[in-house]
Amino acid sequence: MKLNRNDLCWCGSQKKYKKCHLAFDEKLEQLKQQGKKIPTHKMIKTPEQIEGIKKAAVINSGLLDYIEANIKVGMTTEEIDVMAKEYTAKYGAVCADYQYMGYPKHICVSINDVVCHGIPNEQTILQEGDIVNVDATTMLNGYYADASRMFMIGKVSNEAKKLVSDTKKALELGMASVIPYQSCVGDIGKAIETFAKAMGYSVVREFCGHGVGLAIHEDPYVFHFEPNVPTVTLVPGMVFTIEPMLNLGGREVYVDESDEWTVYTDDESLSAQWEHTLLVTEDGIEIISK
């Protein structure tokens, strides 16, 4: 329904449309006339929602800081899960992964050739030379923040160390490609894939970034490779993750049939991932959780 200037704005601010999102919508309409794909209003977060997401993000980033300070050789992945549960509870939040679509634990811990969704357990013990991705999603008062980091346990091989470093660089290049009102989701994927290929890595295609904030997964779907289809233009107010997964070998992966969650590289090659939650601003991006 088309709003009149004096109607209340669609965003729920209780302000008149002309004093809230009218100019913004007019800019989106101009982009549409230029042939660009524009985001829906549902993809745009209000200032109040952004504040809520940022509060969740403080806890989410703090959790990863806490894990970084304590992760070590000999620790079980179950211990990391307990840390996540207790830390978030301490600040009145919850681990959003727990029971999401049946996921049995509070956090994901993925080691070496595990690409993502590694389920913590008491049998898996961190070993010298492991590279480990810890992926945390925190919910506070109905708002969500999502991030993951790589940790190198003890002395790791130069090849593994470079993979971890280059995967973070791929994330940074993806973020640098975001130009408000100009770039689109596909530009993020192109930047990541171009770099990954130049470095000799493959990019996992089955799992990508996503909108986040009011739910764990929202639109838009954020590609980590050039999709060769029209994608949404990136505009202020959008909140999403970029989380490239790069493999030393081929990009093919499979899901463990025994738990229906854990994702492995098909050729048993090492995999790494870094993830930030980002806010598009008028000037560029703001990292909300990392």
mmCIF file of C-alpha atoms in Angstrom:
data_model
loop_
_atom_site.group_PDB
_atom_site.id
_atom_site.type_symbol
_atom_site.label_atom_id
_atom_site.label_comp_id
_atom_site.label_asym_id
_atom_site.label_seq_id
_atom_site.Cartn_x
_atom_site.Cartn_y
_atom_site.Cartn_z
ATOM 1 C CA MET A 1 0.000 0.000 0.000
ATOM 2 C CA LYS A 2 1.368 3.390 -0.995
ATOM 3 C CA LEU A 3 1.740 5.765 1.935
ATOM 4 C CA ASN A 4 0.796 9.422 1.912
ATOM 5 C CA ARG A 5 3.263 11.965 3.274
ATOM 6 C CA ASN A 6 1.337 12.465 6.507
ATOM 7 C CA ASP A 7 0.702 8.771 7.190
ATOM 8 C CA LEU A 8 2.644 7.043 9.936
ATOM 9 C CA CYS A 9 5.879 5.566 8.575
ATOM 10 C CA TRP A 10 5.996 1.886 7.678
ATOM 11 C CA CYS A 11 8.955 1.341 10.020
ATOM 12 C CA GLY A 12 6.894 1.651 13.198
ATOM 13 C CA SER A 13 8.637 4.769 14.469
ATOM 14 C CA GLN A 14 5.262 6.518 14.931
ATOM 15 C CA LYS A 15 6.669 9.443 12.954
ATOM 16 C CA LYS A 16 5.004 10.849 9.872
ATOM 17 C CA TYR A 17 6.257 9.220 6.673
ATOM 18 C CA LYS A 18 7.546 12.537 5.288
ATOM 19 C CA LYS A 19 9.798 12.995 8.322
ATOM 20 C CA CYS A 20 10.999 9.425 8.459
ATOM 21 C CA HIS A 21 11.550 7.138 5.435
ATOM 22 C CA LEU A 22 10.045 9.118 2.552
ATOM 23 C CA ALA A 23 13.372 10.443 1.223
ATOM 24 C CA PHE A 24 14.900 6.983 1.679
ATOM 25 C CA ASP A 25 12.097 5.322 -0.303
ATOM 26 C CA GLU A 26 12.428 7.918 -3.052
ATOM 27 C CA LYS A 27 16.122 7.043 -3.343
ATOM 28 C CA LEU A 28 15.261 3.345 -3.574
ATOM 29 C CA GLU A 29 12.745 4.118 -6.308
ATOM 30 C CA GLN A 30 15.466 5.930 -8.263
ATOM 31 C CA LEU A 31 17.679 2.846 -7.974
ATOM 32 C CA LYS A 32 14.806 0.699 -9.174
ATOM 33 C CA GLN A 33 14.320 2.954 -12.190
ATOM 34 C CA GLN A 34 18.012 2.424 -12.977
ATOM 35 C CA GLY A 35 17.323 -1.304 -13.199
ATOM 36 C CA LYS A 36 18.749 -2.243 -9.829
ATOM 37 C CA LYS A 37 17.169 -4.783 -7.511
ATOM 38 C CA ILE A 38 16.157 -3.032 -4.299
ATOM 39 C CA PRO A 39 15.694 -4.479 -0.806
ATOM 40 C CA THR A 40 12.276 -4.911 0.750
ATOM 41 C CA HIS A 41 11.295 -2.826 3.769
ATOM 42 C CA LYS A 42 11.597 -6.007 5.830
ATOM 43 C CA MET A 43 15.355 -6.014 5.176
ATOM 44 C CA ILE A 44 15.740 -2.509 6.641
ATOM 45 C CA LYS A 45 16.237 -2.273 10.396
ATOM 46 C CA THR A 46 14.934 0.690 12.398
ATOM 47 C CA PRO A 47 17.197 2.617 14.814
ATOM 48 C CA GLU A 48 15.466 0.884 17.747
ATOM 49 C CA GLN A 49 16.054 -2.548 16.219
ATOM 50 C CA ILE A 50 19.680 -1.723 15.483
ATOM 51 C CA GLU A 51 20.211 -0.759 19.123
ATOM 52 C CA GLY A 52 18.722 -4.075 20.217
ATOM 53 C CA ILE A 53 20.944 -6.011 17.817
ATOM 54 C CA LYS A 54 24.002 -4.110 19.044
ATOM 55 C CA LYS A 55 23.251 -5.049 22.665
ATOM 56 C CA ALA A 56 23.063 -8.713 21.670
ATOM 57 C CA ALA A 57 26.309 -8.239 19.738
ATOM 58 C CA VAL A 58 28.184 -6.954 22.785
ATOM 59 C CA ILE A 59 27.461 -10.267 24.517
ATOM 60 C CA ASN A 60 28.182 -12.321 21.396
ATOM 61 C CA SER A 61 31.578 -10.701 20.821
ATOM 62 C CA GLY A 62 32.329 -10.912 24.540
ATOM 63 C CA LEU A 63 31.627 -14.641 24.450
ATOM 64 C CA LEU A 64 34.131 -15.133 21.640
ATOM 65 C CA ASP A 65 36.671 -13.016 23.552
ATOM 66 C CA TYR A 66 36.110 -15.259 26.587
ATOM 67 C CA ILE A 67 36.603 -18.410 24.534
ATOM 68 C CA GLU A 68 39.714 -16.941 22.902
ATOM 69 C CA ALA A 69 41.233 -16.319 26.346
ATOM 70 C CA ASN A 70 40.585 -19.887 27.498
ATOM 71 C CA ILE A 71 40.738 -22.246 24.517
ATOM 72 C CA LYS A 72 43.710 -24.624 24.724
ATOM 73 C CA VAL A 73 45.190 -28.019 23.957
ATOM 74 C CA GLY A 74 43.422 -30.786 25.873
ATOM 75 C CA MET A 75 40.088 -28.997 26.149
ATOM 76 C CA THR A 76 37.014 -30.885 24.992
ATOM 77 C CA THR A 77 34.587 -29.205 22.631
ATOM 78 C CA GLU A 78 31.904 -29.880 25.279
ATOM 79 C CA GLU A 79 33.772 -27.526 27.619
ATOM 80 C CA ILE A 80 33.462 -24.785 24.994
ATOM 81 C CA ASP A 81 29.737 -25.449 24.793
ATOM 82 C CA VAL A 82 29.385 -25.108 28.577
ATOM 83 C CA MET A 83 31.345 -21.850 28.463
ATOM 84 C CA ALA A 84 28.923 -20.502 25.861
ATOM 85 C CA LYS A 85 25.841 -21.493 27.851
ATOM 86 C CA GLU A 86 27.137 -20.049 31.124
ATOM 87 C CA TYR A 87 28.540 -16.829 29.649
ATOM 88 C CA THR A 88 25.362 -15.850 27.816
ATOM 89 C CA ALA A 89 23.198 -16.712 30.832
ATOM 90 C CA LYS A 90 25.388 -14.480 33.015
ATOM 91 C CA TYR A 91 24.323 -11.503 30.877
ATOM 92 C CA GLY A 92 20.662 -12.446 30.570
ATOM 93 C CA ALA A 93 20.977 -13.761 27.013
ATOM 94 C CA VAL A 94 20.730 -17.189 25.404
ATOM 95 C CA CYS A 95 22.644 -19.137 22.777
ATOM 96 C CA ALA A 96 20.310 -18.941 19.790
ATOM 97 C CA ASP A 97 21.752 -22.103 18.229
ATOM 98 C CA TYR A 98 20.342 -24.302 20.999
ATOM 99 C CA GLN A 99 17.459 -26.379 19.604
ATOM 100 C CA TYR A 100 17.337 -24.213 16.455
ATOM 101 C CA MET A 101 15.932 -26.637 13.872
ATOM 102 C CA GLY A 102 16.862 -29.382 16.323
ATOM 103 C CA TYR A 103 20.540 -28.427 16.782
ATOM 104 C CA PRO A 104 21.492 -30.123 20.071
ATOM 105 C CA LYS A 105 24.148 -27.755 21.467
ATOM 106 C CA HIS A 106 24.700 -24.063 22.256
ATOM 107 C CA ILE A 107 27.546 -23.273 19.871
ATOM 108 C CA CYS A 108 29.288 -24.749 16.807
ATOM 109 C CA VAL A 109 32.901 -25.951 17.065
ATOM 110 C CA SER A 110 34.412 -27.057 13.745
ATOM 111 C CA ILE A 111 37.917 -28.535 13.633
ATOM 112 C CA ASN A 112 40.298 -28.945 10.662
ATOM 113 C CA ASP A 113 38.293 -30.575 7.838
ATOM 114 C CA VAL A 114 34.938 -29.754 9.468
ATOM 115 C CA VAL A 115 33.580 -26.849 7.450
ATOM 116 C CA CYS A 116 30.770 -25.829 9.821
ATOM 117 C CA HIS A 117 28.142 -27.019 12.323
ATOM 118 C CA GLY A 118 30.532 -29.163 14.341
ATOM 119 C CA ILE A 119 28.608 -30.445 17.373
ATOM 120 C CA PRO A 120 30.443 -30.137 20.717
ATOM 121 C CA ASN A 121 30.909 -33.357 22.667
ATOM 122 C CA GLU A 122 32.957 -34.846 25.489
ATOM 123 C CA GLN A 123 34.960 -37.146 23.207
ATOM 124 C CA THR A 124 36.486 -34.536 20.878
ATOM 125 C CA ILE A 125 39.644 -33.071 22.421
ATOM 126 C CA LEU A 126 41.587 -30.144 20.953
ATOM 127 C CA GLN A 127 45.019 -31.221 19.765
ATOM 128 C CA GLU A 128 48.265 -29.406 19.069
ATOM 129 C CA GLY A 129 48.126 -28.115 15.488
ATOM 130 C CA ASP A 130 44.331 -27.983 15.167
ATOM 131 C CA ILE A 131 42.601 -25.049 13.527
ATOM 132 C CA VAL A 132 39.193 -24.463 15.080
ATOM 133 C CA ASN A 133 36.203 -22.373 14.065
ATOM 134 C CA VAL A 134 33.880 -21.350 16.898
ATOM 135 C CA ASP A 135 30.560 -19.944 15.661
ATOM 136 C CA ALA A 136 28.334 -18.143 18.158
ATOM 137 C CA THR A 137 24.841 -16.676 17.806
ATOM 138 C CA THR A 138 23.391 -14.794 20.778
ATOM 139 C CA MET A 139 19.799 -13.722 21.369
ATOM 140 C CA LEU A 140 18.960 -10.938 23.812
ATOM 141 C CA ASN A 141 15.416 -9.617 24.219
ATOM 142 C CA GLY A 142 14.420 -10.978 20.820
ATOM 143 C CA TYR A 143 17.439 -9.579 18.937
ATOM 144 C CA TYR A 144 20.209 -11.666 17.380
ATOM 145 C CA ALA A 145 23.924 -11.253 16.627
ATOM 146 C CA ASP A 146 26.159 -13.791 14.883
ATOM 147 C CA ALA A 147 29.932 -14.153 14.475
ATOM 148 C CA SER A 148 32.672 -16.761 14.279
ATOM 149 C CA ARG A 149 36.421 -16.800 14.728
ATOM 150 C CA MET A 150 39.264 -19.139 13.910
ATOM 151 C CA PHE A 151 41.613 -20.313 16.655
ATOM 152 C CA MET A 152 44.975 -21.983 16.106
ATOM 153 C CA ILE A 153 45.780 -24.510 18.828
ATOM 154 C CA GLY A 154 49.452 -24.533 19.742
ATOM 155 C CA LYS A 155 51.863 -24.671 16.820
ATOM 156 C CA VAL A 156 50.051 -25.186 13.520
ATOM 157 C CA SER A 157 51.492 -25.805 10.060
ATOM 158 C CA ASN A 158 52.408 -22.843 7.873
ATOM 159 C CA GLU A 159 49.832 -24.017 5.356
ATOM 160 C CA ALA A 160 47.063 -23.984 7.981
ATOM 161 C CA LYS A 161 48.200 -20.638 9.357
ATOM 162 C CA LYS A 162 48.070 -19.099 5.893
ATOM 163 C CA LEU A 163 44.608 -20.533 5.243
ATOM 164 C CA VAL A 164 43.300 -18.970 8.466
ATOM 165 C CA SER A 165 44.895 -15.615 7.657
ATOM 166 C CA ASP A 166 43.747 -15.591 4.033
ATOM 167 C CA THR A 167 40.176 -16.507 4.972
ATOM 168 C CA LYS A 168 40.042 -13.471 7.256
ATOM 169 C CA LYS A 169 41.448 -11.394 4.401
ATOM 170 C CA ALA A 170 38.647 -12.707 2.161
ATOM 171 C CA LEU A 171 36.094 -11.527 4.723
ATOM 172 C CA GLU A 172 37.750 -8.113 4.866
ATOM 173 C CA LEU A 173 37.695 -7.810 1.071
ATOM 174 C CA GLY A 174 34.026 -8.748 1.071
ATOM 175 C CA MET A 175 33.325 -6.006 3.594
ATOM 176 C CA ALA A 176 35.386 -3.483 1.621
ATOM 177 C CA SER A 177 33.206 -4.111 -1.445
ATOM 178 C CA VAL A 178 30.120 -2.710 0.324
ATOM 179 C CA ILE A 179 29.363 0.764 -1.044
ATOM 180 C CA PRO A 180 25.942 2.031 0.104
ATOM 181 C CA TYR A 181 23.418 2.552 -2.735
ATOM 182 C CA GLN A 182 25.997 1.348 -5.295
ATOM 183 C CA SER A 183 27.186 -2.190 -4.653
ATOM 184 C CA CYS A 184 25.041 -5.292 -4.399
ATOM 185 C CA VAL A 185 25.241 -8.629 -2.609
ATOM 186 C CA GLY A 186 26.886 -10.183 -5.669
ATOM 187 C CA ASP A 187 29.818 -7.762 -5.373
ATOM 188 C CA ILE A 188 30.647 -9.264 -1.977
ATOM 189 C CA GLY A 189 30.753 -12.738 -3.483
ATOM 190 C CA LYS A 190 32.846 -11.596 -6.431
ATOM 191 C CA ALA A 191 35.445 -9.978 -4.183
ATOM 192 C CA ILE A 192 35.738 -13.077 -2.008
ATOM 193 C CA GLU A 193 35.855 -15.576 -4.867
ATOM 194 C CA THR A 194 38.370 -13.568 -6.907
ATOM 195 C CA PHE A 195 40.772 -13.427 -3.971
ATOM 196 C CA ALA A 196 40.246 -17.067 -2.966
ATOM 197 C CA LYS A 197 40.941 -18.350 -6.461
ATOM 198 C CA ALA A 198 44.045 -16.178 -6.759
ATOM 199 C CA MET A 199 45.348 -17.730 -3.527
ATOM 200 C CA GLY A 200 44.575 -21.254 -4.723
ATOM 201 C CA TYR A 201 41.595 -21.963 -2.461
ATOM 202 C CA SER A 202 38.080 -23.115 -3.237
ATOM 203 C CA VAL A 203 34.959 -21.415 -1.852
ATOM 204 C CA VAL A 204 32.187 -23.445 -0.225
ATOM 205 C CA ARG A 205 28.891 -22.629 -1.965
ATOM 206 C CA GLU A 206 26.361 -24.551 0.099
ATOM 207 C CA PHE A 207 26.536 -22.171 3.086
ATOM 208 C CA CYS A 208 26.581 -18.393 2.800
ATOM 209 C CA GLY A 209 25.950 -15.222 4.766
ATOM 210 C CA HIS A 210 22.485 -13.948 5.605
ATOM 211 C CA GLY A 211 20.410 -11.184 7.060
ATOM 212 C CA VAL A 212 20.212 -11.293 10.839
ATOM 213 C CA GLY A 213 18.795 -9.321 13.723
ATOM 214 C CA LEU A 214 15.149 -10.165 14.264
ATOM 215 C CA ALA A 215 15.781 -13.860 13.564
ATOM 216 C CA ILE A 216 18.837 -16.075 13.144
ATOM 217 C CA HIS A 217 18.446 -16.210 9.369
ATOM 218 C CA GLU A 218 16.761 -13.500 7.295
ATOM 219 C CA ASP A 219 17.010 -12.136 3.784
ATOM 220 C CA PRO A 220 19.166 -11.313 1.954
ATOM 221 C CA TYR A 221 21.172 -14.435 1.136
ATOM 222 C CA VAL A 222 24.794 -13.246 0.999
ATOM 223 C CA PHE A 223 26.837 -15.110 -1.612
ATOM 224 C CA HIS A 224 30.552 -15.788 -1.143
ATOM 225 C CA PHE A 225 30.996 -16.374 -4.865
ATOM 226 C CA GLU A 226 29.904 -14.449 -7.953
ATOM 227 C CA PRO A 227 26.281 -15.587 -8.439
ATOM 228 C CA ASN A 228 25.771 -14.339 -12.028
ATOM 229 C CA VAL A 229 22.178 -13.369 -11.212
ATOM 230 C CA PRO A 230 20.790 -9.977 -10.131
ATOM 231 C CA THR A 231 21.209 -9.423 -6.390
ATOM 232 C CA VAL A 232 19.887 -6.852 -3.946
ATOM 233 C CA THR A 233 21.511 -3.424 -3.747
ATOM 234 C CA LEU A 234 23.054 -2.734 -0.341
ATOM 235 C CA VAL A 235 21.561 0.268 1.464
ATOM 236 C CA PRO A 236 21.726 1.789 4.964
ATOM 237 C CA GLY A 237 19.817 -0.084 7.640
ATOM 238 C CA MET A 238 20.567 -3.546 6.289
ATOM 239 C CA VAL A 239 22.131 -5.948 8.824
ATOM 240 C CA PHE A 240 23.717 -9.173 7.600
ATOM 241 C CA THR A 241 26.628 -11.544 8.009
ATOM 242 C CA ILE A 242 29.546 -12.231 5.713
ATOM 243 C CA GLU A 243 31.109 -15.612 6.576
ATOM 244 C CA PRO A 244 33.316 -17.083 3.838
ATOM 245 C CA MET A 245 34.399 -20.708 4.134
ATOM 246 C CA LEU A 246 37.574 -21.478 2.183
ATOM 247 C CA ASN A 247 39.015 -24.946 1.592
ATOM 248 C CA LEU A 248 42.594 -25.936 0.854
ATOM 249 C CA GLY A 249 41.279 -28.563 -1.542
ATOM 250 C CA GLY A 250 38.081 -28.831 -3.557
ATOM 251 C CA ARG A 251 34.884 -27.005 -2.660
ATOM 252 C CA GLU A 252 32.784 -30.196 -2.378
ATOM 253 C CA VAL A 253 31.362 -30.942 1.067
ATOM 254 C CA TYR A 254 29.068 -33.493 2.678
ATOM 255 C CA VAL A 255 26.885 -33.688 5.792
ATOM 256 C CA ASP A 256 27.613 -36.467 8.290
ATOM 257 C CA GLU A 257 24.665 -38.872 8.089
ATOM 258 C CA SER A 258 25.090 -39.946 11.704
ATOM 259 C CA ASP A 259 24.189 -36.538 13.184
ATOM 260 C CA GLU A 260 22.745 -34.706 10.134
ATOM 261 C CA TRP A 261 24.625 -31.507 11.074
ATOM 262 C CA THR A 262 28.404 -31.765 10.835
ATOM 263 C CA VAL A 263 29.712 -30.635 7.433
ATOM 264 C CA TYR A 264 33.063 -32.001 6.180
ATOM 265 C CA THR A 265 35.230 -31.295 3.165
ATOM 266 C CA ASP A 266 34.766 -34.167 0.734
ATOM 267 C CA ASP A 267 38.511 -34.600 0.219
ATOM 268 C CA GLU A 268 39.415 -34.160 3.933
ATOM 269 C CA SER A 269 41.259 -30.928 3.223
ATOM 270 C CA LEU A 270 41.437 -28.155 5.819
ATOM 271 C CA SER A 271 38.692 -25.529 5.907
ATOM 272 C CA ALA A 272 38.511 -22.120 7.589
ATOM 273 C CA GLN A 273 35.799 -19.553 8.216
ATOM 274 C CA TRP A 274 35.494 -16.060 9.699
ATOM 275 C CA GLU A 275 32.179 -14.292 10.250
ATOM 276 C CA HIS A 276 31.100 -10.770 11.194
ATOM 277 C CA THR A 277 27.649 -9.227 11.602
ATOM 278 C CA LEU A 278 27.595 -5.910 9.724
ATOM 279 C CA LEU A 279 25.393 -2.834 9.520
ATOM 280 C CA VAL A 280 25.288 -0.813 6.309
ATOM 281 C CA THR A 281 25.507 2.906 7.099
ATOM 282 C CA GLU A 282 25.333 6.013 4.934
ATOM 283 C CA ASP A 283 29.136 6.009 4.704
ATOM 284 C CA GLY A 284 29.953 2.320 4.494
ATOM 285 C CA ILE A 285 29.680 -0.411 7.103
ATOM 286 C CA GLU A 286 29.864 -0.814 10.847
ATOM 287 C CA ILE A 287 31.023 -4.105 12.317
ATOM 288 C CA ILE A 288 28.465 -5.057 14.955
ATOM 289 C CA SER A 289 29.787 -8.449 16.079
ATOM 290 C CA LYS A 290 33.095 -10.121 15.304
#
